[in-house]
Short mmCIF file of C-alpha atoms (C1' of nucleotides) in Angstrom, two decimals:
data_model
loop_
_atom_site.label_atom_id
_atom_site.label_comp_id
_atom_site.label_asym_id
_atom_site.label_seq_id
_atom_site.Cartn_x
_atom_site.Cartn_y
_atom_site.Cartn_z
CA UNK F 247 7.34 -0.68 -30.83
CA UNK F 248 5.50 -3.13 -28.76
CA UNK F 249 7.34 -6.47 -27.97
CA UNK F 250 5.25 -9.02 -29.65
CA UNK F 251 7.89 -11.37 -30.00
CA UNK F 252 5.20 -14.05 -28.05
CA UNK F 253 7.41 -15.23 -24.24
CA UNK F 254 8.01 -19.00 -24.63
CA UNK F 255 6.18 -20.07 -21.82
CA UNK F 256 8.09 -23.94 -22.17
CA UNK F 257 12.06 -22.14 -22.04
CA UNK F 258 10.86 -19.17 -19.26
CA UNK F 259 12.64 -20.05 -16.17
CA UNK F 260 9.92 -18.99 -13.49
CA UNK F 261 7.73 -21.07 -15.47
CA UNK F 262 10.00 -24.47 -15.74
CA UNK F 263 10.91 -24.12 -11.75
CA UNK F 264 7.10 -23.74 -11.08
CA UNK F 265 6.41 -27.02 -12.65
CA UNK F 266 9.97 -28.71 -11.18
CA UNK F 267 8.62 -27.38 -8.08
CA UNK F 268 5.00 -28.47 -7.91
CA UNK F 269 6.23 -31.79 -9.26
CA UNK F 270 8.89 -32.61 -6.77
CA UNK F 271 6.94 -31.07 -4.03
CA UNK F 272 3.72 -33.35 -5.16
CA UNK F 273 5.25 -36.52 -5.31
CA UNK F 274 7.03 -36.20 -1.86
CA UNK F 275 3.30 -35.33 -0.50
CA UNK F 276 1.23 -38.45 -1.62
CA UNK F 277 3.91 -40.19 0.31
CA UNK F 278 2.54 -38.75 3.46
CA UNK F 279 -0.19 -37.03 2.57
CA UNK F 280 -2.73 -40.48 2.90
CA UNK F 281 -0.75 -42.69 4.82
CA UNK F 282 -0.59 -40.40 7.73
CA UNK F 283 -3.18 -37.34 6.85
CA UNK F 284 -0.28 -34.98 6.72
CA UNK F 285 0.00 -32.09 4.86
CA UNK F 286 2.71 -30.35 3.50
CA UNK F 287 2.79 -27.40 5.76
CA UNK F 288 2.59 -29.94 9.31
CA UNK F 289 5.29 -31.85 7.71
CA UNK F 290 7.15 -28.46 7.13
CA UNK F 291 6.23 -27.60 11.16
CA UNK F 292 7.28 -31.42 12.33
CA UNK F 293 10.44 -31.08 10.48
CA UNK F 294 11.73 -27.80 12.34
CA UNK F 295 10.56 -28.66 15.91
CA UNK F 296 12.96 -31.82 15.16
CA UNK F 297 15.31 -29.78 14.10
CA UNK F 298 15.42 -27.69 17.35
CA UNK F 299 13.77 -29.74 19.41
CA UNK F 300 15.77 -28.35 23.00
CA UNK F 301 14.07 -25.76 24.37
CA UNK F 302 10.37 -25.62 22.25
CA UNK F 303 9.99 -23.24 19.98
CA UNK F 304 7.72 -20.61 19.16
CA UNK F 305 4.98 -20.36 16.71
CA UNK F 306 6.84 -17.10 15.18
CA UNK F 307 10.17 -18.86 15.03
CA UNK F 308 8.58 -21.72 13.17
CA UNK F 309 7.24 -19.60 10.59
CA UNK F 310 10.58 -18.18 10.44
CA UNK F 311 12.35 -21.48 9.74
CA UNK F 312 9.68 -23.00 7.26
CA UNK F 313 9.20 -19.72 5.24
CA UNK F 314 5.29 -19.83 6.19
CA UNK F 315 3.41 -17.44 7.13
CA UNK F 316 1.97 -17.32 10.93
CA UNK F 317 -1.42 -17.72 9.63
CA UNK F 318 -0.67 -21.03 8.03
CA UNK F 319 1.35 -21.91 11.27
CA UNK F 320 -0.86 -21.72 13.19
CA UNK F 321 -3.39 -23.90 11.62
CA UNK F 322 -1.07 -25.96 11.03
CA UNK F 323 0.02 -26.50 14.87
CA UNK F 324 -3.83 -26.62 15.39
CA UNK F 325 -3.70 -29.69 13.77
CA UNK F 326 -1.01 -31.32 14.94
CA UNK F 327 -2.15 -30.41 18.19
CA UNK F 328 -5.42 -31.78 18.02
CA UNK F 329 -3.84 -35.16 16.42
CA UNK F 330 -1.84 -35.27 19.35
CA UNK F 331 1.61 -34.58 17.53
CA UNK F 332 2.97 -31.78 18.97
CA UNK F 333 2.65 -30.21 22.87
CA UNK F 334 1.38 -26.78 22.73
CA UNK F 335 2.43 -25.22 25.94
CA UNK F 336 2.19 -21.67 27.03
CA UNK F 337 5.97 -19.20 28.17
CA UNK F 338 6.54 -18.58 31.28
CA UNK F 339 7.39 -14.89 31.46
CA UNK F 340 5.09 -14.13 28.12
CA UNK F 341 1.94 -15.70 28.00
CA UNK F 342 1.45 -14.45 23.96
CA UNK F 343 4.07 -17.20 23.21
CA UNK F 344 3.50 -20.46 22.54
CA UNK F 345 5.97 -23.39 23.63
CA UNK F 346 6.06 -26.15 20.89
CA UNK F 347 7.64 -29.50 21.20
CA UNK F 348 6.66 -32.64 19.19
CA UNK F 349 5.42 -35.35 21.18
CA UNK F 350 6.05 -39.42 21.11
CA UNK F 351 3.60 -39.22 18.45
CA UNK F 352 5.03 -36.72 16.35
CA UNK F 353 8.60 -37.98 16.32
CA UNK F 354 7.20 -41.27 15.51
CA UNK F 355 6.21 -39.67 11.87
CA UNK F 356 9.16 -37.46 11.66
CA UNK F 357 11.23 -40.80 11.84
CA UNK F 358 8.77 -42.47 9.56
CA UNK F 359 8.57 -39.24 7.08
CA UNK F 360 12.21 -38.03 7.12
CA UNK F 361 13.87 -41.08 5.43
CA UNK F 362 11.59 -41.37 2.51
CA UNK F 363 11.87 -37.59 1.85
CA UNK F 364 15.54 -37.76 1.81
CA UNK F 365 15.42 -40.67 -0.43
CA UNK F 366 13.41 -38.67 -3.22
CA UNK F 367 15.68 -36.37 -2.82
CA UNK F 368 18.66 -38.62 -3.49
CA UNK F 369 16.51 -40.42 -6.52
CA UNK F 370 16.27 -36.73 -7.46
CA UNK F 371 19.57 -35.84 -7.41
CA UNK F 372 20.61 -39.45 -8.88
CA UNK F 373 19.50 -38.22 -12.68
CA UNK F 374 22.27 -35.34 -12.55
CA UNK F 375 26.50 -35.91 -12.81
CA UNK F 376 28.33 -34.67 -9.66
CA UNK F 377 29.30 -31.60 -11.80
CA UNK F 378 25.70 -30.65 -12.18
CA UNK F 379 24.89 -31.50 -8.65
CA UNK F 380 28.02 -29.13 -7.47
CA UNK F 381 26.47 -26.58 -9.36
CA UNK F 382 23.05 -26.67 -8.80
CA UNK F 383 24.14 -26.28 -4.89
CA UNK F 384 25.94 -23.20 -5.86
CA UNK F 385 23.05 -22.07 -8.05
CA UNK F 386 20.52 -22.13 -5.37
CA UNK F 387 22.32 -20.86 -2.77
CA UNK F 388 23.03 -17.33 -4.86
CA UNK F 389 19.15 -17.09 -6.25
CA UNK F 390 17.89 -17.76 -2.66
CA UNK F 391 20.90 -15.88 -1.08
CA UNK F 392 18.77 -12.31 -1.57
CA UNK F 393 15.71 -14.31 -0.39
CA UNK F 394 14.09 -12.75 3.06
CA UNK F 395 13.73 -15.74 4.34
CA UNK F 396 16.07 -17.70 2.71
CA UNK G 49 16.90 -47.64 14.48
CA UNK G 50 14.58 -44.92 13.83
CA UNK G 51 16.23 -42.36 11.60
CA UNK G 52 16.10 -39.47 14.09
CA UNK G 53 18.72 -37.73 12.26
CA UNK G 54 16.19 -34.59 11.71
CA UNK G 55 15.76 -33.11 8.48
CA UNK G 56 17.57 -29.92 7.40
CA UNK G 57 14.83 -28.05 6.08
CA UNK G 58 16.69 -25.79 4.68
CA UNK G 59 19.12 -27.51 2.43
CA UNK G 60 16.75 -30.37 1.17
CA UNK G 61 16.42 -30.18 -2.50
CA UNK G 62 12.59 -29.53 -2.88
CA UNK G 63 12.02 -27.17 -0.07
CA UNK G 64 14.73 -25.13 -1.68
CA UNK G 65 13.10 -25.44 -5.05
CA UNK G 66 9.54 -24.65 -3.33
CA UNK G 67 10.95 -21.70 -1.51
CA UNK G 68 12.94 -19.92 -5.00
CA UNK G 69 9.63 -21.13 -7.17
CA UNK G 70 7.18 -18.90 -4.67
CA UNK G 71 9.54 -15.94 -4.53
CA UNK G 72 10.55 -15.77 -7.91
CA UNK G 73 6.89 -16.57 -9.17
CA UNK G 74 5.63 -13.96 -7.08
CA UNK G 75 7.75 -11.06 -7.37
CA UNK G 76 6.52 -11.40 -11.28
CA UNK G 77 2.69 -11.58 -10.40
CA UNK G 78 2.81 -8.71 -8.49
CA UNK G 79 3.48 -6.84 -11.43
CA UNK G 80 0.44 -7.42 -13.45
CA UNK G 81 -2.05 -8.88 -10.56
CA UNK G 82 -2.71 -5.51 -9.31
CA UNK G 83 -2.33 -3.16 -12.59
CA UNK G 84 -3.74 -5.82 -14.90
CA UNK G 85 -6.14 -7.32 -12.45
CA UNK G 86 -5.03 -10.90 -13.95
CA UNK G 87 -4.54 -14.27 -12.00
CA UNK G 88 -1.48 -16.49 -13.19
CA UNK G 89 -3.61 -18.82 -14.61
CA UNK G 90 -4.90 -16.04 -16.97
CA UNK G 91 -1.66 -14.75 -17.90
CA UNK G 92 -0.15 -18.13 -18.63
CA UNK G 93 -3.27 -18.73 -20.97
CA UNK G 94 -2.16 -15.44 -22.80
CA UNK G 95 0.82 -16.39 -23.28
CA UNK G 96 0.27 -19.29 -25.09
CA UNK G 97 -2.31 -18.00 -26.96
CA UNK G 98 0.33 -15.33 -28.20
CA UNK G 99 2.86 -17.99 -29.23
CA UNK G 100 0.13 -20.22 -30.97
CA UNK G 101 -1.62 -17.37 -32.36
CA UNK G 102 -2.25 -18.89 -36.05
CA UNK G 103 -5.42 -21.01 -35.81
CA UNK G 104 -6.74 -20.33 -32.64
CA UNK G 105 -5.91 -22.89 -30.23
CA UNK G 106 -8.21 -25.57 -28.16
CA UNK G 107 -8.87 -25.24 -24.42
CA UNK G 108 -7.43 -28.71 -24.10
CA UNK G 109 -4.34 -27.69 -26.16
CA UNK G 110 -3.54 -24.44 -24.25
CA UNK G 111 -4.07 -27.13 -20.96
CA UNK G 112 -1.44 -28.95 -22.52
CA UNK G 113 0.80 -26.05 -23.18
CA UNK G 114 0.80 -24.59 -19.71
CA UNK G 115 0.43 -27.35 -17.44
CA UNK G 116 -2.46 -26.68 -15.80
CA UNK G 117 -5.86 -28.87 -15.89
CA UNK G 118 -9.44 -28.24 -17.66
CA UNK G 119 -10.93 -26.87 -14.94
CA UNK G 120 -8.11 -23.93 -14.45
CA UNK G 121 -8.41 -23.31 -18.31
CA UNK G 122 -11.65 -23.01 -18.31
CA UNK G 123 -12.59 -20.78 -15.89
CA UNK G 124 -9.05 -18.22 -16.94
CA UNK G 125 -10.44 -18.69 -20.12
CA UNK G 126 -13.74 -17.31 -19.30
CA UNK G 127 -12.44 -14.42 -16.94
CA UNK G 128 -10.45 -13.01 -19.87
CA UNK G 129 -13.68 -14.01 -22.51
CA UNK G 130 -16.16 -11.52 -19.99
CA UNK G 131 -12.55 -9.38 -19.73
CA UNK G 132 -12.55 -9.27 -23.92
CA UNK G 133 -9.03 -10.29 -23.70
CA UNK G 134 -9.75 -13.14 -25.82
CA UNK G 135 -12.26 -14.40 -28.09
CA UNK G 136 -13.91 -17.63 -28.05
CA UNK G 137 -15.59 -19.20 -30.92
CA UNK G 138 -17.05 -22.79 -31.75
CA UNK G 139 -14.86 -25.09 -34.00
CA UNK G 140 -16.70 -25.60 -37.27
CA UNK G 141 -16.35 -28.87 -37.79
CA UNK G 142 -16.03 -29.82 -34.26
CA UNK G 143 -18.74 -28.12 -32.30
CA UNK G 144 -17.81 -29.77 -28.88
CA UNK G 145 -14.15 -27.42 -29.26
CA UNK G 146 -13.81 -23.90 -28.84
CA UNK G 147 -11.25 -21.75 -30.90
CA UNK G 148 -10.00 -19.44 -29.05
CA UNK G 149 -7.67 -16.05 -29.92
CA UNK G 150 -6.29 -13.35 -28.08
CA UNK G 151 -8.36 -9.90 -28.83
CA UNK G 152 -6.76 -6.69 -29.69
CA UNK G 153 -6.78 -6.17 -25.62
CA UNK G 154 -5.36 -9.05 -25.03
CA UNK G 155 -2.11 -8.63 -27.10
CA UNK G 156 -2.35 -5.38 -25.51
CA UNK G 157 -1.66 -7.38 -21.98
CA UNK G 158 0.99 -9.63 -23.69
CA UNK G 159 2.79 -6.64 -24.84
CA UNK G 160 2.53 -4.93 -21.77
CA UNK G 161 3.94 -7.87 -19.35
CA UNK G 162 6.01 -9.82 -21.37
CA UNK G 163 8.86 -7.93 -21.74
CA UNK G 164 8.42 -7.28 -17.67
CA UNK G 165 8.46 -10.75 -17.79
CA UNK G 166 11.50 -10.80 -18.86
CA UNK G 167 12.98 -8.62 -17.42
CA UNK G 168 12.92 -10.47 -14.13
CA UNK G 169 14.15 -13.59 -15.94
CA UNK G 170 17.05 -11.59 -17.06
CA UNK G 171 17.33 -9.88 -13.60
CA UNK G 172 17.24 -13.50 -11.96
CA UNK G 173 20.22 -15.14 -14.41
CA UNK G 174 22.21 -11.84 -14.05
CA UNK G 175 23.03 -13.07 -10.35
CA UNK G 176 24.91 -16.14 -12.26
CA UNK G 177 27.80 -16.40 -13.98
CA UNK G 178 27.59 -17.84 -17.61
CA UNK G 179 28.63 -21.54 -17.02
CA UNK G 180 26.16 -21.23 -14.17
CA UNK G 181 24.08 -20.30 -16.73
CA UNK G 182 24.24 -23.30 -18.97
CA UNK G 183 24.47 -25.22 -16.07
CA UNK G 184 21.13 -24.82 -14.85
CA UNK G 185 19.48 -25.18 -18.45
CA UNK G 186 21.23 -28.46 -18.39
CA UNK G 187 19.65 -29.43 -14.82
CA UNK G 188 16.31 -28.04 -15.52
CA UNK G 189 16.27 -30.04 -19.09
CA UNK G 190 17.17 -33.47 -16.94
CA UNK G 191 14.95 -33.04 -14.23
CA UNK G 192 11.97 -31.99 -15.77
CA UNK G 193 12.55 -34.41 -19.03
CA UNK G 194 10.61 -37.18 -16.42
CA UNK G 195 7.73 -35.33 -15.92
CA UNK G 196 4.79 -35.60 -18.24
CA UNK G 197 3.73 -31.96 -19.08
CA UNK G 198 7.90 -31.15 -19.43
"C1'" DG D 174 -28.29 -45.38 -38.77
"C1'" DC D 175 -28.13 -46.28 -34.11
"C1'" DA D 176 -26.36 -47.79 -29.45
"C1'" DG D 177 -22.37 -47.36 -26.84
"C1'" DT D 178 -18.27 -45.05 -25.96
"C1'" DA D 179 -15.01 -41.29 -26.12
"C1'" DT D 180 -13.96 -36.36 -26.03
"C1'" DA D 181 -14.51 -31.03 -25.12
"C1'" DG D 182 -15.78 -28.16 -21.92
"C1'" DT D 183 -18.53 -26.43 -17.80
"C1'" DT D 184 -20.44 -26.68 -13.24
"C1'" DT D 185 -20.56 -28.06 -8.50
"C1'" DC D 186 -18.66 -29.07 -4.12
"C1'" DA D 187 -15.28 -29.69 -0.64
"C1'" DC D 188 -10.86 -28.08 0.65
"C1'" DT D 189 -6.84 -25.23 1.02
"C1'" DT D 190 -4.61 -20.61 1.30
"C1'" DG D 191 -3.80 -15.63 2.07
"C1'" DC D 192 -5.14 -11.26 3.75
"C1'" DA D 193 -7.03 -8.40 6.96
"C1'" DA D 194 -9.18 -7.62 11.12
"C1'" DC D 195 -9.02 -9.00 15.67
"C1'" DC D 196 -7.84 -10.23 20.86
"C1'" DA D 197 -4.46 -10.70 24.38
"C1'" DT D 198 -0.25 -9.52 26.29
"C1'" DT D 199 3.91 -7.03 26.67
"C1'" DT D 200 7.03 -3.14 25.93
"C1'" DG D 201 8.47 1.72 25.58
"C1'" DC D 202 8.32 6.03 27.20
"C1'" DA D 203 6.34 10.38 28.91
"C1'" DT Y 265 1.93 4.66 36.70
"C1'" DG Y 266 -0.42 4.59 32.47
"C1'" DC Y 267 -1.26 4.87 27.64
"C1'" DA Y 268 0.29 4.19 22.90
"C1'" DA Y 269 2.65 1.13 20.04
"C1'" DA Y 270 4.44 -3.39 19.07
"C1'" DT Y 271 4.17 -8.40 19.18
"C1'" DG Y 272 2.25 -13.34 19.30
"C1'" DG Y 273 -1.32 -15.77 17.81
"C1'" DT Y 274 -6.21 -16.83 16.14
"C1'" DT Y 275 -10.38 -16.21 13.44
"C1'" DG Y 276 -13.37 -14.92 9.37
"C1'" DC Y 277 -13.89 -14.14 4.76
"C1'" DA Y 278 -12.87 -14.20 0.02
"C1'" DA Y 279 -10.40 -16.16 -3.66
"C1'" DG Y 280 -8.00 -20.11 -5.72
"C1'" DT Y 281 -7.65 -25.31 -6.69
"C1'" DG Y 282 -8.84 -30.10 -7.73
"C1'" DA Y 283 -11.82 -34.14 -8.18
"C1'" DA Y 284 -15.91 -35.80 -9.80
"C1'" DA Y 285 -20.39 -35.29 -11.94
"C1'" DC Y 286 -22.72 -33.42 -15.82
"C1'" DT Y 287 -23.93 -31.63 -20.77
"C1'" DA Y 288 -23.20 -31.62 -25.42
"C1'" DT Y 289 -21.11 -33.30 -29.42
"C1'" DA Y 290 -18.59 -36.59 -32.18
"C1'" DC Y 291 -16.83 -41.18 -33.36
"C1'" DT Y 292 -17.11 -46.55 -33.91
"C1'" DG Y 293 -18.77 -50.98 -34.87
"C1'" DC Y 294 -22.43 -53.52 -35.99
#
DNA sequence: GCAGTATAGTTTCACTTGCAACCATTTGCA
DNA sequence: TGCAAATGGTTGCAAGTGAAACTATACTGC
């Protein structure tokens, strides 16, 4: 017997955290998106080379940390290079790699960026009890816990 | 003072909510992109057409339903039409609207991926514990109870 | 009943994205 | 050494996506 019961598209998780997603995600973009011709995946690139800004990283450890893939890295860092927002240096020792460091430029809109982010985030966050907040921490961290990249 | 404090890409809210969205969206697509040869776009108009099955439903009411715009509908709509997955006829009445209806192929499709569908729902909250559970229906009702589509 | 406006849906165009093939360099091992 | 396999990164192509223009039909007020 075929399962015709019809799949509520409106109550099917995937679905819902699709549209959460692409909702949140959006309205973080526009943010930077037109005020500094960023897109989501430099933003994504600027935000780990501030994270570990030390010794430069390389394009493969960026995708790494930002869950991209090295095609979309690297077009990415194309960009930014060419905007003059990140240093694109070759390793000593294995000229394949790539050294990547943000410059004066590029910190300038990870400083601009990074607050407003975090402040969706908290306006985000502000519509749920501390309860629900505890939880959805503990939530995430076991549905993205078997997550490659996590 | 410039917030230099760099961002934690990995524990900010809608990264984390990008990253599970992708992963979980994907792992589902796979199953029927390849055997089916159907986009999401398609499958999400399937499914609503299966829920709403009665009357035949409005490309600007399944648009509704699922979130996406017009132009998406439109074109899933006629991928599955030259597919004869579903059937498209002209309102009478209303000549600008189409009324459309699955076809006895495409409740073969529903039949065939919903309850995979569901599976991986089921697979996904099994990793939770039941107050986790109710938790996260809580969350999801809050957060997306802002946004327009819901 | 007719001019102007609103609505349903499609088409077009510019842009992004993902996959696969590709080049360069390095590593492993006979 | 020296050649096959692996690795870092880029490029090309095909498919997906969104905004705006366009067509066709229906409604509204005079």
């Amino acid at each position: 017997m075929p399962d015709r019961a019809p799949l509520e598209l409106e109550r099917f998780l995937p679905y819902r955290l699709s549209i959460l997603s692409n909702t949140v995600s959006q309205a973080i973009a526009r943010e930077y998106q037109t005020r500094f011709d960023l897109g989501v995946t430099e933003w994504r690139v600027i935000a780990v080379l501030a994270r570990y800004d030390g010794e430069g990283l390389a394009a493969r450890e960026v995708a790494e940390r930002t869950a991209m893939d090295k095609v979309a890295v690297s077009r990415a860092v194309a960009r930014l290079a060419a905007a003059g927002r990140v240093i694109r240096r070759t390793h000593r020792g294995d000229r394949r790699r790539s050294v990547l460091r943000l410059s004066a430029r590029g910190w300038a809109i990870h400083d601009a960026v990074a607050p407003r982010a975090r402040a969706h985030e908290r306006d985000l966050l502000a519509r749920l009890d501390v309860g629900e907040r505890e939880c959805l921490e503990r939530i995430l961290d076991k549905l993205l816990g078997a997550v490659p990249t996590a």
